[in-house]
CSV table of C-alpha atoms in Angstrom, one decimal:
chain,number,residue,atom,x,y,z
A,18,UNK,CA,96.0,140.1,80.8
A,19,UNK,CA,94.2,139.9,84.3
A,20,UNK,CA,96.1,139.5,87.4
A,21,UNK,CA,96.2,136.1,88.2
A,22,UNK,CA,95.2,135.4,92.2
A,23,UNK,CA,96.8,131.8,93.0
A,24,UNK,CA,96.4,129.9,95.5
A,25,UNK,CA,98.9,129.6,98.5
A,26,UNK,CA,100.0,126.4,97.5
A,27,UNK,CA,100.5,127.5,93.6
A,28,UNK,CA,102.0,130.6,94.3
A,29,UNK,CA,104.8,128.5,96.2
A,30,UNK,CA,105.8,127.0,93.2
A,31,UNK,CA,107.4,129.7,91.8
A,32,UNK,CA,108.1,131.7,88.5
A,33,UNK,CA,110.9,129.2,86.9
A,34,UNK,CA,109.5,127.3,84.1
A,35,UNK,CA,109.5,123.6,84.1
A,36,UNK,CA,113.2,122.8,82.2
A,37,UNK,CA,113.5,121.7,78.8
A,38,UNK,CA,115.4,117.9,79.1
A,39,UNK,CA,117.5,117.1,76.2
A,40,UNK,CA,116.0,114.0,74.4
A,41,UNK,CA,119.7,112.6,74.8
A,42,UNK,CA,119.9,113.3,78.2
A,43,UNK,CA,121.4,110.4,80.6
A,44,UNK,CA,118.1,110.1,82.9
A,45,UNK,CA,119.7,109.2,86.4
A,46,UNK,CA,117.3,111.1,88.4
A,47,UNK,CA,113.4,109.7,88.2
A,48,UNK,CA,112.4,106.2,89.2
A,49,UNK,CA,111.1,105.3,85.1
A,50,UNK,CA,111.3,101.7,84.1
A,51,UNK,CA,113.7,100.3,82.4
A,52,UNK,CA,112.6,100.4,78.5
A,53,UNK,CA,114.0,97.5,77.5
A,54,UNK,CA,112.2,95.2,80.0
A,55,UNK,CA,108.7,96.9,79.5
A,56,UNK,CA,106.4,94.0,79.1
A,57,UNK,CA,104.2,93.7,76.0
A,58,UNK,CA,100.8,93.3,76.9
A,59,UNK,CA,99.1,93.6,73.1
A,60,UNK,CA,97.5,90.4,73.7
A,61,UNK,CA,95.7,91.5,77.0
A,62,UNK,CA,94.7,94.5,75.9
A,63,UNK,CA,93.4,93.1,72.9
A,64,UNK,CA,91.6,90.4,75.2
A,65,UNK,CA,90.2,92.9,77.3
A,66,UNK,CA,89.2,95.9,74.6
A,67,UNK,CA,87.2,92.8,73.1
A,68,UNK,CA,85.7,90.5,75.3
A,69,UNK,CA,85.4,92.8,78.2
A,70,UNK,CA,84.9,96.1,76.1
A,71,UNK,CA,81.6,96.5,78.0
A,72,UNK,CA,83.1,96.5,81.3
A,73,UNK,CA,86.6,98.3,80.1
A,74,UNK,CA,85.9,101.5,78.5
A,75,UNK,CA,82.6,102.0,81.5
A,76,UNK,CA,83.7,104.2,84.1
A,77,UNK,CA,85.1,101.9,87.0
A,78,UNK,CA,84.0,100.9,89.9
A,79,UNK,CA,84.5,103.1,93.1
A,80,UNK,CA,86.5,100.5,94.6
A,81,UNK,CA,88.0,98.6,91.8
A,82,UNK,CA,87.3,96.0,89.9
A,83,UNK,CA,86.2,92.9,92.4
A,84,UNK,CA,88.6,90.4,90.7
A,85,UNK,CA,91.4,92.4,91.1
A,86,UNK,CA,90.8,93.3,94.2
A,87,UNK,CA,90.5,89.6,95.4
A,88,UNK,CA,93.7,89.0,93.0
A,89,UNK,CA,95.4,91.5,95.2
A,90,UNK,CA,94.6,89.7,98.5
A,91,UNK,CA,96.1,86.5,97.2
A,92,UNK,CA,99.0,88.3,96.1
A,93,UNK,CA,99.6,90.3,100.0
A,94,UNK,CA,99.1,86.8,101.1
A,95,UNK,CA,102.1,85.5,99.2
A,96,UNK,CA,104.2,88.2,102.1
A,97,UNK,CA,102.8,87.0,105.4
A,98,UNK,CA,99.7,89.7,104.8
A,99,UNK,CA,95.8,88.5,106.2
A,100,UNK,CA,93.6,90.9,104.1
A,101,UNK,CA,90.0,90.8,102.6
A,102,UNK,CA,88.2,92.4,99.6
A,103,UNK,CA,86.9,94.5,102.0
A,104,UNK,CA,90.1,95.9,102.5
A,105,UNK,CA,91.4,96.9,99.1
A,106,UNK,CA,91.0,100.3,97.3
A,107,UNK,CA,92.1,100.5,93.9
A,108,UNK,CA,94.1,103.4,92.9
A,109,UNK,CA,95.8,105.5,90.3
A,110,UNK,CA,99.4,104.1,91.9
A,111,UNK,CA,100.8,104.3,95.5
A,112,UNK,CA,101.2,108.4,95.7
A,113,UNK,CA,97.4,108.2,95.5
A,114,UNK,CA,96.8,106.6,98.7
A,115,UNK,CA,99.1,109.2,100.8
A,116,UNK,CA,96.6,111.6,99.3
A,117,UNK,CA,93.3,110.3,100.0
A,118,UNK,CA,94.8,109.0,103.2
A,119,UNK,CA,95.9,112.6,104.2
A,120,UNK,CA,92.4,114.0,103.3
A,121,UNK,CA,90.7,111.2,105.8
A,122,UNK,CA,92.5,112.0,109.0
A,123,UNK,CA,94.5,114.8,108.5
A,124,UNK,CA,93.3,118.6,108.9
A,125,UNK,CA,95.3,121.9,108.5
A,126,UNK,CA,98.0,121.9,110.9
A,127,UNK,CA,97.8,118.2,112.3
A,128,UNK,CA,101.3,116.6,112.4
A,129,UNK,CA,102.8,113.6,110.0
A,130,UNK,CA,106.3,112.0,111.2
A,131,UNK,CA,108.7,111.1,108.1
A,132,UNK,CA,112.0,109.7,108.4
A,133,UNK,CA,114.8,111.8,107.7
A,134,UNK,CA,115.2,112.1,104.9
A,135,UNK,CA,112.3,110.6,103.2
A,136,UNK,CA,110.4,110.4,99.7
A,137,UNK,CA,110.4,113.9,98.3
A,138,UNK,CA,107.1,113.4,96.8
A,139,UNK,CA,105.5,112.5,99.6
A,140,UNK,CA,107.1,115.4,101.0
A,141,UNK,CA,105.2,117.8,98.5
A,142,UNK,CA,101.9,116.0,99.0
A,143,UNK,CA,101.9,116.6,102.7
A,144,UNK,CA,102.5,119.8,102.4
A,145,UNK,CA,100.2,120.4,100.1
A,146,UNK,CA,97.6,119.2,102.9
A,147,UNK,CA,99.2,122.1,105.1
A,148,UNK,CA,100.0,119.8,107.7
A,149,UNK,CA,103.2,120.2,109.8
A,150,UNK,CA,106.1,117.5,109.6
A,151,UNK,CA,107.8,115.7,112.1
A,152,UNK,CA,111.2,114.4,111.2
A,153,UNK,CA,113.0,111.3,112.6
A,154,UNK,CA,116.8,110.8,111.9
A,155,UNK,CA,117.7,107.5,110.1
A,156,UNK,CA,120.7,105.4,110.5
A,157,UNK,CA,121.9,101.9,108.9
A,158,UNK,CA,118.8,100.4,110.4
A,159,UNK,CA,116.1,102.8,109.0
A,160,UNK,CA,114.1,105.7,111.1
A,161,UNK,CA,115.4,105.8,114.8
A,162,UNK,CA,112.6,104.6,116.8
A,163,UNK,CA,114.2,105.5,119.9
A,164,UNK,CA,114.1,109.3,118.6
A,165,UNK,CA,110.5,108.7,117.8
A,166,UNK,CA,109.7,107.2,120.9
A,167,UNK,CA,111.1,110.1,123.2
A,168,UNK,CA,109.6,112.7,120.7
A,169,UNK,CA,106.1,111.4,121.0
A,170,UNK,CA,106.9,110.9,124.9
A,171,UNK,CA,108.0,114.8,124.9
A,172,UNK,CA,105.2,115.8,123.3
A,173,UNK,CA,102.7,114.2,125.6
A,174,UNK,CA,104.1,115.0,128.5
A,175,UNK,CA,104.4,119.0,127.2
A,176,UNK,CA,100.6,118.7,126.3
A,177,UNK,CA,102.0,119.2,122.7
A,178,UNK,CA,99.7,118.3,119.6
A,179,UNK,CA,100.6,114.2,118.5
A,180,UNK,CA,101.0,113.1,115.3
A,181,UNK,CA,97.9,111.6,113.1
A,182,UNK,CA,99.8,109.9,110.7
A,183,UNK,CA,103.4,108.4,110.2
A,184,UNK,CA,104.5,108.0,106.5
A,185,UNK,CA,107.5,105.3,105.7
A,186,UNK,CA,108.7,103.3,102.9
A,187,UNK,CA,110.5,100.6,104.5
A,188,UNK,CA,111.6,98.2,102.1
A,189,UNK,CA,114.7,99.8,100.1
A,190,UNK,CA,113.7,103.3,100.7
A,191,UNK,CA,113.4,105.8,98.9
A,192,UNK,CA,116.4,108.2,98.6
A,193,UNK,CA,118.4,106.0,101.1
A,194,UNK,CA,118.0,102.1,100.0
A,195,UNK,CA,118.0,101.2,103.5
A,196,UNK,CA,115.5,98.5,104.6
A,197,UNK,CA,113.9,99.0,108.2
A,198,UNK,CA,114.7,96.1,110.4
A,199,UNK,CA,111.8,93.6,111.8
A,200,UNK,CA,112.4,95.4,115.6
A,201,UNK,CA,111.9,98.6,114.1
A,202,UNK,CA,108.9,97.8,112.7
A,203,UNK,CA,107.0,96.3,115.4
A,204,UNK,CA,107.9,98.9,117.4
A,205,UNK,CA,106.1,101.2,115.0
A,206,UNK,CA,103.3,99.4,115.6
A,207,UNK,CA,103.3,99.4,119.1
A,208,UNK,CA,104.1,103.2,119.3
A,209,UNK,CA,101.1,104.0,117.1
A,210,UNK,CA,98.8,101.8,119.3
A,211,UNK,CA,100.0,103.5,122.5
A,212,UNK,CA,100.2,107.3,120.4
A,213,UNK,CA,97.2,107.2,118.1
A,214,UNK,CA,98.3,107.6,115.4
A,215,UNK,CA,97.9,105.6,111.9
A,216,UNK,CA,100.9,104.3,109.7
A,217,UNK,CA,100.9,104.4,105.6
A,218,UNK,CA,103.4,101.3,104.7
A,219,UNK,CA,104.5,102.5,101.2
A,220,UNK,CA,106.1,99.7,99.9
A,221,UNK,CA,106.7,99.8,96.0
A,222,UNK,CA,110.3,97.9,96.0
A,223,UNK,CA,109.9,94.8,98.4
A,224,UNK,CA,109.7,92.4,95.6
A,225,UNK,CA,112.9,93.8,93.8
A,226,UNK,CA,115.2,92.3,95.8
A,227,UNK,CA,119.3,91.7,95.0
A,228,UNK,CA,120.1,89.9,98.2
A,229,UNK,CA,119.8,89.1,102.2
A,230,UNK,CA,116.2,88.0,103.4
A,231,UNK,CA,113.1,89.5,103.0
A,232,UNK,CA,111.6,91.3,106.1
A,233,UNK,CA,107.9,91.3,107.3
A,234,UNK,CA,105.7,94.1,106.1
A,235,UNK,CA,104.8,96.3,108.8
A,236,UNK,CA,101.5,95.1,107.8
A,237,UNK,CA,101.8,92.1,108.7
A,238,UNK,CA,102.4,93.2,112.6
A,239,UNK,CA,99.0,95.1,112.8
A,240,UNK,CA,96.6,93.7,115.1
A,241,UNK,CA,94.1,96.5,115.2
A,242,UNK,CA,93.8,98.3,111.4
A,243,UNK,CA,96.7,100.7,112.5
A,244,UNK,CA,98.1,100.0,109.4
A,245,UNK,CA,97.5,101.1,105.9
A,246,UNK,CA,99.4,99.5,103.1
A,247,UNK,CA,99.9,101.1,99.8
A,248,UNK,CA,101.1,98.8,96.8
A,249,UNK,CA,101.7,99.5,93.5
A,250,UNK,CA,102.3,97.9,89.8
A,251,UNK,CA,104.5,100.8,88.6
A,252,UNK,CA,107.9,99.1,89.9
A,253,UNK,CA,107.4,95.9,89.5
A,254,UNK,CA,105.4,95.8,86.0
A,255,UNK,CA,105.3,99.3,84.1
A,256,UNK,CA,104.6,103.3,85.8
A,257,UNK,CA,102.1,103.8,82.9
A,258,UNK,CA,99.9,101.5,83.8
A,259,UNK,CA,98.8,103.7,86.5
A,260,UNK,CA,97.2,101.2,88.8
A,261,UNK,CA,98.1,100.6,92.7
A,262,UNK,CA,96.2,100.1,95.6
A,263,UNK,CA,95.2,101.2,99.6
A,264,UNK,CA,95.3,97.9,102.0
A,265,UNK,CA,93.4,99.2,105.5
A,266,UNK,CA,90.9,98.7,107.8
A,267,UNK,CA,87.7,99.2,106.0
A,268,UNK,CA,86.3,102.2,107.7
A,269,UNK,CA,89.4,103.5,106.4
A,270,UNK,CA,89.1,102.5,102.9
A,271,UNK,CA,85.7,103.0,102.6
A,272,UNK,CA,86.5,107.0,103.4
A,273,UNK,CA,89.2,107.1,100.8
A,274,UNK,CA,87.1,106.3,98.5
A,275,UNK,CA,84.4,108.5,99.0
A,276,UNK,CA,87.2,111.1,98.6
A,277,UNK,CA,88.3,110.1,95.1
A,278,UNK,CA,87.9,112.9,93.2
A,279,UNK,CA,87.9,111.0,89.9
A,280,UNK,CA,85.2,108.1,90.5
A,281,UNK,CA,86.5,104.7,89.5
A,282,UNK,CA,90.2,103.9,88.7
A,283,UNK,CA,90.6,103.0,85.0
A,284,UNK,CA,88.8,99.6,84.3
A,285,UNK,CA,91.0,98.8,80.9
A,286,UNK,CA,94.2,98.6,82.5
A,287,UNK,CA,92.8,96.9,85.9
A,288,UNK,CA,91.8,94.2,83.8
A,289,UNK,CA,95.1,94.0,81.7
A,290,UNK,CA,96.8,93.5,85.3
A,291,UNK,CA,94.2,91.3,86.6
A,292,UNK,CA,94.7,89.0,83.4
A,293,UNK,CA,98.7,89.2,84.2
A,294,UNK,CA,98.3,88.3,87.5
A,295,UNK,CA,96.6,85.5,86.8
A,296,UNK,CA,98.7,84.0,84.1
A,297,UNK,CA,102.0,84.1,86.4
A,298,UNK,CA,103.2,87.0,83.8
A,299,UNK,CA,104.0,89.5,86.4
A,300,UNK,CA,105.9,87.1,88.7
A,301,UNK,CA,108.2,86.1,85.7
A,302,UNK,CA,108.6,89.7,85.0
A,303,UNK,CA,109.7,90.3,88.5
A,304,UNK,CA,111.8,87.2,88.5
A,305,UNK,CA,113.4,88.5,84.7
A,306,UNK,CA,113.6,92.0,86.2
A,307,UNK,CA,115.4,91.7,89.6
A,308,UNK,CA,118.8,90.3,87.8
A,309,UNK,CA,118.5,93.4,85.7
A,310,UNK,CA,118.7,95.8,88.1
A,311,UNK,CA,120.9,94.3,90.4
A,312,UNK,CA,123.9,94.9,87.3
A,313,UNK,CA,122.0,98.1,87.2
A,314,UNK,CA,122.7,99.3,90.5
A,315,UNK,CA,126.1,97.6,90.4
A,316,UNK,CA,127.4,99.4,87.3
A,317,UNK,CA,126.5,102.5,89.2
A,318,UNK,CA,128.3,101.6,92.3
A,319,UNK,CA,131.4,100.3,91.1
A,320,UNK,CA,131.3,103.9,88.6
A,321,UNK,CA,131.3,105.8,91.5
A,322,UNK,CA,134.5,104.2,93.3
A,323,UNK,CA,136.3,104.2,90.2
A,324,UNK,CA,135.6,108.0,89.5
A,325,UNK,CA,134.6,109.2,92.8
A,326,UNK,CA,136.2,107.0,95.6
A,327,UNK,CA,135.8,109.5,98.7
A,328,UNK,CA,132.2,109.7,98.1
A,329,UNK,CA,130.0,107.8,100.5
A,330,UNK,CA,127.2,105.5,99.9
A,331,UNK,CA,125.6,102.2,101.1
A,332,UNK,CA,124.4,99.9,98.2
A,333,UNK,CA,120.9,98.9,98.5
A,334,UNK,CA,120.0,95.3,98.6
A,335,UNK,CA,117.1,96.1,96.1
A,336,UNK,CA,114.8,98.8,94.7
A,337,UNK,CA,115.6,101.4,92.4
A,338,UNK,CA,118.2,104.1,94.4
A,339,UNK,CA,121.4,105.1,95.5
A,340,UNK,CA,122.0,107.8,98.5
A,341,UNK,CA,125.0,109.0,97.5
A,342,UNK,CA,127.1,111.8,99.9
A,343,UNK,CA,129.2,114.0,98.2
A,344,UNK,CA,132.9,114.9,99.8
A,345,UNK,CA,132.5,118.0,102.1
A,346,UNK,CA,132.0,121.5,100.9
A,347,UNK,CA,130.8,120.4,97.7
A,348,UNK,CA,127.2,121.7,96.4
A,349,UNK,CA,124.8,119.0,95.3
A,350,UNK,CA,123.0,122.0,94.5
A,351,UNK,CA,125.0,123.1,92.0
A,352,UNK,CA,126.3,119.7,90.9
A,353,UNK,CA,122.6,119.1,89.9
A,354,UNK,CA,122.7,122.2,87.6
A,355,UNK,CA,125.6,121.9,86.3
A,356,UNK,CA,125.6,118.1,85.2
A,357,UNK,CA,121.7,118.9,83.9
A,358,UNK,CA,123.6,121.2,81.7
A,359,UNK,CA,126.0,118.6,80.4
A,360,UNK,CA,123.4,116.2,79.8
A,361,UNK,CA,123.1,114.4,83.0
A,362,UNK,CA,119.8,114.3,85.0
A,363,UNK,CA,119.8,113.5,89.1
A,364,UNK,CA,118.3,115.3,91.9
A,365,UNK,CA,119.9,117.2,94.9
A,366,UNK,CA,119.5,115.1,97.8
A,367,UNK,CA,118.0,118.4,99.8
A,368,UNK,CA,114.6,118.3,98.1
A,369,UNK,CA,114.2,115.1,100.3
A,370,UNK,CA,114.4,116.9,103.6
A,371,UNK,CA,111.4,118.8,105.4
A,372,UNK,CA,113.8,121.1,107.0
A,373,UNK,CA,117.8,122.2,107.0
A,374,UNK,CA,118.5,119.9,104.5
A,375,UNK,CA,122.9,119.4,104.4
A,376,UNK,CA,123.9,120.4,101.0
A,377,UNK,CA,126.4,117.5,99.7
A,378,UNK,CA,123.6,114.7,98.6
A,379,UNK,CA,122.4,113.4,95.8
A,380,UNK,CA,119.6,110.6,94.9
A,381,UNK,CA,120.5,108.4,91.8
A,382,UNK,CA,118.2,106.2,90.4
A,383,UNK,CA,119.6,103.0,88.1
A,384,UNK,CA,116.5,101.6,87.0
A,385,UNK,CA,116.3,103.6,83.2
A,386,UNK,CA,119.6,103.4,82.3
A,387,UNK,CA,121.6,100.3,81.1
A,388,UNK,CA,125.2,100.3,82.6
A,389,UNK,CA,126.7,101.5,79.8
A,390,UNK,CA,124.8,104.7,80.2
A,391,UNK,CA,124.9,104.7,83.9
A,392,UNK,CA,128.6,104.3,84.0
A,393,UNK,CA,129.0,107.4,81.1
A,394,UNK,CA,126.8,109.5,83.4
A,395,UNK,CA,128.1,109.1,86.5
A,396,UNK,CA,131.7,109.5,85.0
A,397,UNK,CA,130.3,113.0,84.0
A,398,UNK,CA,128.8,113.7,87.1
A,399,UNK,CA,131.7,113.0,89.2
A,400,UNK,CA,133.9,115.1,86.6
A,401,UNK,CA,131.1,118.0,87.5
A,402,UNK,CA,132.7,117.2,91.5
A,403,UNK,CA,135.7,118.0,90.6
A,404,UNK,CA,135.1,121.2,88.9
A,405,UNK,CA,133.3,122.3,91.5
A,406,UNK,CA,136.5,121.2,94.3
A,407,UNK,CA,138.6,123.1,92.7
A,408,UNK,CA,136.6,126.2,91.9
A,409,UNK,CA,137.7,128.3,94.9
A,410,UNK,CA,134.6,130.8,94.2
A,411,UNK,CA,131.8,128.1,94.6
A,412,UNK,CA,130.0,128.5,97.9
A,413,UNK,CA,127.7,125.7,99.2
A,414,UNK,CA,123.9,126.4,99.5
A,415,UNK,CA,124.4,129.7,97.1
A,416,UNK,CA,123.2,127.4,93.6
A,417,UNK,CA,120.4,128.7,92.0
A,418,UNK,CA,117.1,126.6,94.0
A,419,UNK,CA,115.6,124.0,92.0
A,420,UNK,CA,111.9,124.0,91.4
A,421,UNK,CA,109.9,121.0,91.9
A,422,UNK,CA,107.7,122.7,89.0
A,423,UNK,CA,107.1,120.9,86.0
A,424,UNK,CA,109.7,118.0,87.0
A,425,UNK,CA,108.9,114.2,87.5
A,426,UNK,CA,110.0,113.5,91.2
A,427,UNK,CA,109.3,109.9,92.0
C-alpha cells in the first residue's frame, strides 16, 4: 500500500479508530433531539416534492431561498433583531457560519477570543483555520469582560497582534448553561468597536427556555455590522434538517457565500421549514418542546444529588447541557472511558478547553434521553465516580486521550 502523506490537520487526528457505540447505549453526550418529539413533516415534504418539485430537487440558490430568507427576518424580529434579506445567508446549520466566517477574515495565525471553556466544536473548527486562540475565564455571569478588556488593552499597548474575531454562544451555553448578562453583552460590542474586531453570536438555544427572562441578543446592540448572528433549526425543530443561517452586515454575507464550497444550501428542506414557519408549526413545536426538556434537565439534576451530592453544577435555565464538576482528584478522563464501556455515553469536559484544561469535568446533554434513561445513566456514571475514588492506583490526566475522530461533538 502507498505511504499515505496527510495533511497537518489530518495527521493530528490520530491513529484510534472512531469507537463502535453500542445501539443500547444511554446517549448523554451529543446534543441529538429528542426522538419522541421529532415533528412529522410527511405532509410538507409531500407539498413541496410536488408542487415545488421544480424548485426543490434544483440546486439552490447561493443565498437561500428568498422566502425563507424574508421568513427568517420576521422571525429575528420576534427577539428585538432589525435585519434585511440582504442580510441573511442560508446555511447547512450554525457550525457552518463559524466556518465561512473564519475563511472571510481570518488568516493563518490571526487570533479568535473564546470563553473559557467554550463549544468544543467550535474549538476544532478554529483550529482547523490555524489560527491562534485567546481564552477568557467565565464565571456565573458568562465570559469576564473585564479580563477581556485588560487583555486586548495589554496587547495594544505591547504592540501585540489583536484579535479578528470573538466567538460566543451566549444564551445557555454550550458546555456551561450559563446565559451572558445584558452588561456583558454590550460591552462586547463596545470593545469590538474600540478593538476591531467582529463577533459571531451563536445562538442555537435562546428559544428553549425553562425560566427567568429572556436577554437581548448581542445582535440587537450592534450599531455598525460588528455583529454576525448565526441561527439554526437543528435545536429547536430537528438536526437532520440541516438548515441554519448567517445574520451580518452584507459585505459580510455576501463574502461567505462566495466561499461556500457546496453552491446552494438544499432547496427541499428550505422549503419544508419555510412552509413550517409559516403555518405556526415550529412555534408550537418549541412551545410543546420547552416543557419537555425542562423534566429532561431536571431528572438529570435531581439524579446527580441523589447519586452524586458533592459534585458541583449550576442548572441551566434552558438549552440542552449540564457542566457538571466532578469531586477533586477524580479523572473525567477516565470516567468517560470507563462509563463508555458500561454503556454510558458523555464527554470529558477537557475537550472544551484550548489550553490546560482541569481534569474533573464533564458535559451532559439531556435533550435524547427521557428521564427514565437519564436518571439509569447517570446512576451508572456516578457509580463509575466512585470506582474510580476509591481506586488508589488511578492517577488524574494519565486516561487514555480521547479522539475527536469519528465522534459527533455538538
Amino acid at each position: 500500500m502507498a505511504e499515505i502523506r496527510f495533511a497537518s490537520r489530518a495527521a493530528s487526528i490520530g491513529k484510534r479508530p472512531p469507537p463502535i457505540v453500542a445501539l443500547d447505549a444511554i446517549k448523554l453526550g451529543g446534543g441529538n433531539a429528542f426522538p419522541d418529539l421529532l415533528p412529522d413533516v410527511s405532509a410538507e415534504a409531500a407539498d413541496v416534492a410536488t408542487l415545488f418539485r421544480t424548485e426543490a430537487l434544483q440546486y439552490g440558490p447561493l443565498y437561500g431561498l428568498p422566502e425563507l430568507r424574508q421568513e427568517i427576518v420576521r422571525f429575528l424580529t420576534e427577539d428585538g433583531v432589525t435585519a434585511n434579506v440582504d442580510n441573511i445567508l442560508i446555511l447547512n446549520g450554525a457550525k457552518q457560519a463559524l466556518d465561512l466566517l473564519l475563511r472571510t477574515l481570518v488568516d493563518k495565525g490571526d487570533a479568535v477570543v473564546v470563553s473559557r471553556p467554550t463549544y468544543l466544536s467550535a474549538l476544532s473548527i478554529i483550529r482547523n483555520h490555524e489560527a491562534s486562540i485567546i481564552e477568557i475565564d467565565s464565571d456565573e455571569g458568562g465570559m469576564k469582560v473585564d479580563e477581556l478588556e485588560a487583555k486586548l488593552r495589554r496587547l495594544r499597548a505591547e504592540g501585540g497582534k489583536l484579535p479578528k474575531l470573538l466567538f460566543e454562544v451566549p444564551d445557555f451555553h454550550n458546555p456551561t448553561g450559563i446565559t451572558l448578562s445584558e452588561e456583558r453583552r454590550r460591552t462586547l460590542v463596545r470593545l469590538a468597536e474600540e478593538f476591531d474586531f467582529f463577533i459571531l453570536e451563536d445562538d442555537p438555544y435562546r428559544r428553549l427556555r425553562f425560566s427567568g427572562e429572556a436577554v437581548a441578543p448581542i445582535k440587537s446592540f450592534d450599531t455598525n455590522g460588528r455583529v454576525i448572528g448565526a441561527g439554526t433549526f437543528s435545536k429547536i425543530l430537528a438536526p437532520g434538517i440541516r438548515v441554519g443561517w448567517a445574520n451580518g452586515d452584507p459585505a459580510i454575507i455576501g463574502r461567505m457565500a462566495a466561499l461556500k464550497s457546496e453552491g446552494g444550501c438544499c432547496p427541499l428542506t428550505q422549503r419544508i421549514v419555510l412552509d413550517l414557519l409559516r403555518s405556526g408549526r415550529i412555534a408550537h413545536h418549541i412551545a410543546e418542546l420547552t416543557p419537555v426538556m425542562k423534566r429532561h434537565r431536571d431528572a438529570m439534576t435531581d439524579a446527580f444529588r441523589l447519586h452524586l451530592p458533592e459534585a458541583r453544577f449550576r442548572a441551566p435555565d434552558g438549552g440542552y447541557f449540564l457542566w457538571v464538576e466532578l469531586p477533586d482528584g477524580v479523572d473525567a478522563n477516565a470516567v468517560t472511558l470507563e462509563a463508555e464501556r458500561d454503556g454510558v455515553i458523555v464527554f470529558p469536559g477537557q475537550l472544551s478547553f484550548a489550553s490546560a484544561p482541569p481534569v474533573n469535568f464533564i458535559r451532559l446533554a439531556f435533550s435524547y434521553c427521557g428521564p427514565d434513561q437519564i436518571e439509569r445513566g447517570v446512576r451508572k456514571l456516578c457509580a463509575v465516580v466512585r470506582r474510580q475514588q476509591t481506586d488508589v492506583s488511578a492517577q488524574p490526566g494519565q486516561a487514555e486521550a480521547l479522539s475527536l475522530a469519528g465522534r459527533h461533538y455538538d
